[in-house]
């Protein structure tokens, strides 16, 4: 893919990935052909800041986990009120990293098709 397209894509979504993952994504994007560029727009990436705010506001109900696709943990938090708040507090510290990891997995899966 053209370097200019890759740079624009990476600049628009830089906060969605960890720095080391962003380097790997950039290298992978430079290797693939232009047909994958159209597919990048349909990948449903979550904004880590939005998920964190959801976690702060309704994390005890599992909203943050439902947002990133962890349905099992979301149901667990919903039924146990965030494991009496313990899992909610843990998620406040880790949900941004979990969201970035999920985004990375989605992009890499799409690029490997």
XYZ file of C-alpha atoms in Angstrom:
113
model
C 0.000 0.000 0.000
C 1.173 3.538 -0.612
C 3.129 5.079 2.230
C 1.023 8.249 2.196
C -2.212 6.258 2.738
C -0.604 4.264 5.527
C 0.649 7.417 7.243
C -2.783 9.066 7.066
C -4.506 5.953 8.421
C -2.033 5.530 11.261
C -2.187 9.227 12.184
C -5.967 9.145 12.428
C -5.992 6.084 14.697
C -2.758 6.409 16.667
C -4.458 6.456 20.069
C -6.320 3.235 19.311
C -3.194 1.037 19.542
C -0.162 0.590 21.763
C 2.975 2.139 20.269
C 4.731 -1.173 19.630
C 1.575 -2.564 18.016
C 1.229 0.534 15.836
C 4.714 -0.110 14.438
C 3.754 -3.682 13.525
C 0.495 -2.534 11.923
C 2.317 0.102 9.889
C 4.828 -2.447 8.596
C 2.040 -4.879 7.725
C 0.062 -2.150 5.913
C 3.087 -1.241 3.810
C 3.364 -4.887 2.704
C -0.256 -5.427 1.616
C -1.800 -4.276 -1.651
C -4.240 -1.392 -2.088
C -7.290 -3.674 -2.102
C -7.057 -3.937 1.713
C -7.351 -0.153 2.134
C -11.104 -0.214 1.512
C -11.538 -2.978 4.055
C -9.872 -0.906 6.779
C -12.887 1.391 7.001
C -15.233 -1.458 7.956
C -13.114 -2.668 10.880
C -15.003 -1.669 14.027
C -12.331 -0.150 16.260
C -13.283 1.143 19.688
C -11.989 4.403 21.084
C -10.158 3.545 24.347
C -11.166 6.848 25.936
C -14.855 6.242 25.233
C -14.641 2.753 26.694
C -12.887 4.141 29.782
C -15.646 6.702 30.310
C -18.199 3.900 29.935
C -16.264 1.960 32.538
C -16.304 4.882 34.960
C -20.003 5.523 34.506
C -21.443 2.006 34.277
C -18.567 -0.420 34.716
C -20.278 -2.232 37.558
C -22.955 -3.307 35.054
C -20.396 -4.621 32.547
C -20.978 -1.917 29.955
C -17.246 -1.527 29.304
C -16.797 -5.230 28.604
C -19.835 -5.366 26.353
C -18.434 -2.394 24.405
C -15.193 -4.194 23.543
C -16.840 -7.537 22.864
C -16.051 -9.444 26.065
C -19.612 -10.683 26.502
C -18.703 -13.326 29.083
C -17.039 -10.864 31.431
C -19.797 -8.362 30.760
C -22.458 -10.843 31.876
C -20.379 -11.774 34.929
C -20.052 -8.124 35.943
C -23.743 -7.518 35.284
C -24.906 -10.425 37.425
C -22.463 -9.861 40.287
C -22.435 -6.049 40.278
C -18.811 -6.047 39.116
C -17.894 -8.829 41.561
C -18.977 -6.480 44.354
C -16.919 -3.679 42.827
C -13.579 -5.496 42.742
C -13.590 -6.267 39.020
C -14.910 -2.779 38.318
C -11.903 -1.182 40.033
C -9.513 -3.551 38.248
C -11.106 -2.614 34.916
C -10.657 1.092 35.607
C -6.912 0.399 35.569
C -6.825 -2.034 32.653
C -9.691 -1.298 30.253
C -7.712 1.085 28.026
C -5.013 -1.551 27.481
C -7.641 -4.236 26.869
C -9.355 -2.050 24.286
C -6.096 -1.358 22.454
C -5.285 -5.073 22.453
C -8.708 -5.923 20.970
C -8.251 -3.231 18.294
C -4.846 -4.674 17.393
C -6.276 -8.176 17.064
C -9.087 -6.943 14.805
C -6.703 -5.118 12.462
C -4.239 -7.994 12.276
C -7.042 -10.465 11.572
C -8.313 -8.293 8.744
C -4.837 -7.857 7.271
C -4.134 -11.574 7.353
C -7.198 -12.405 5.235
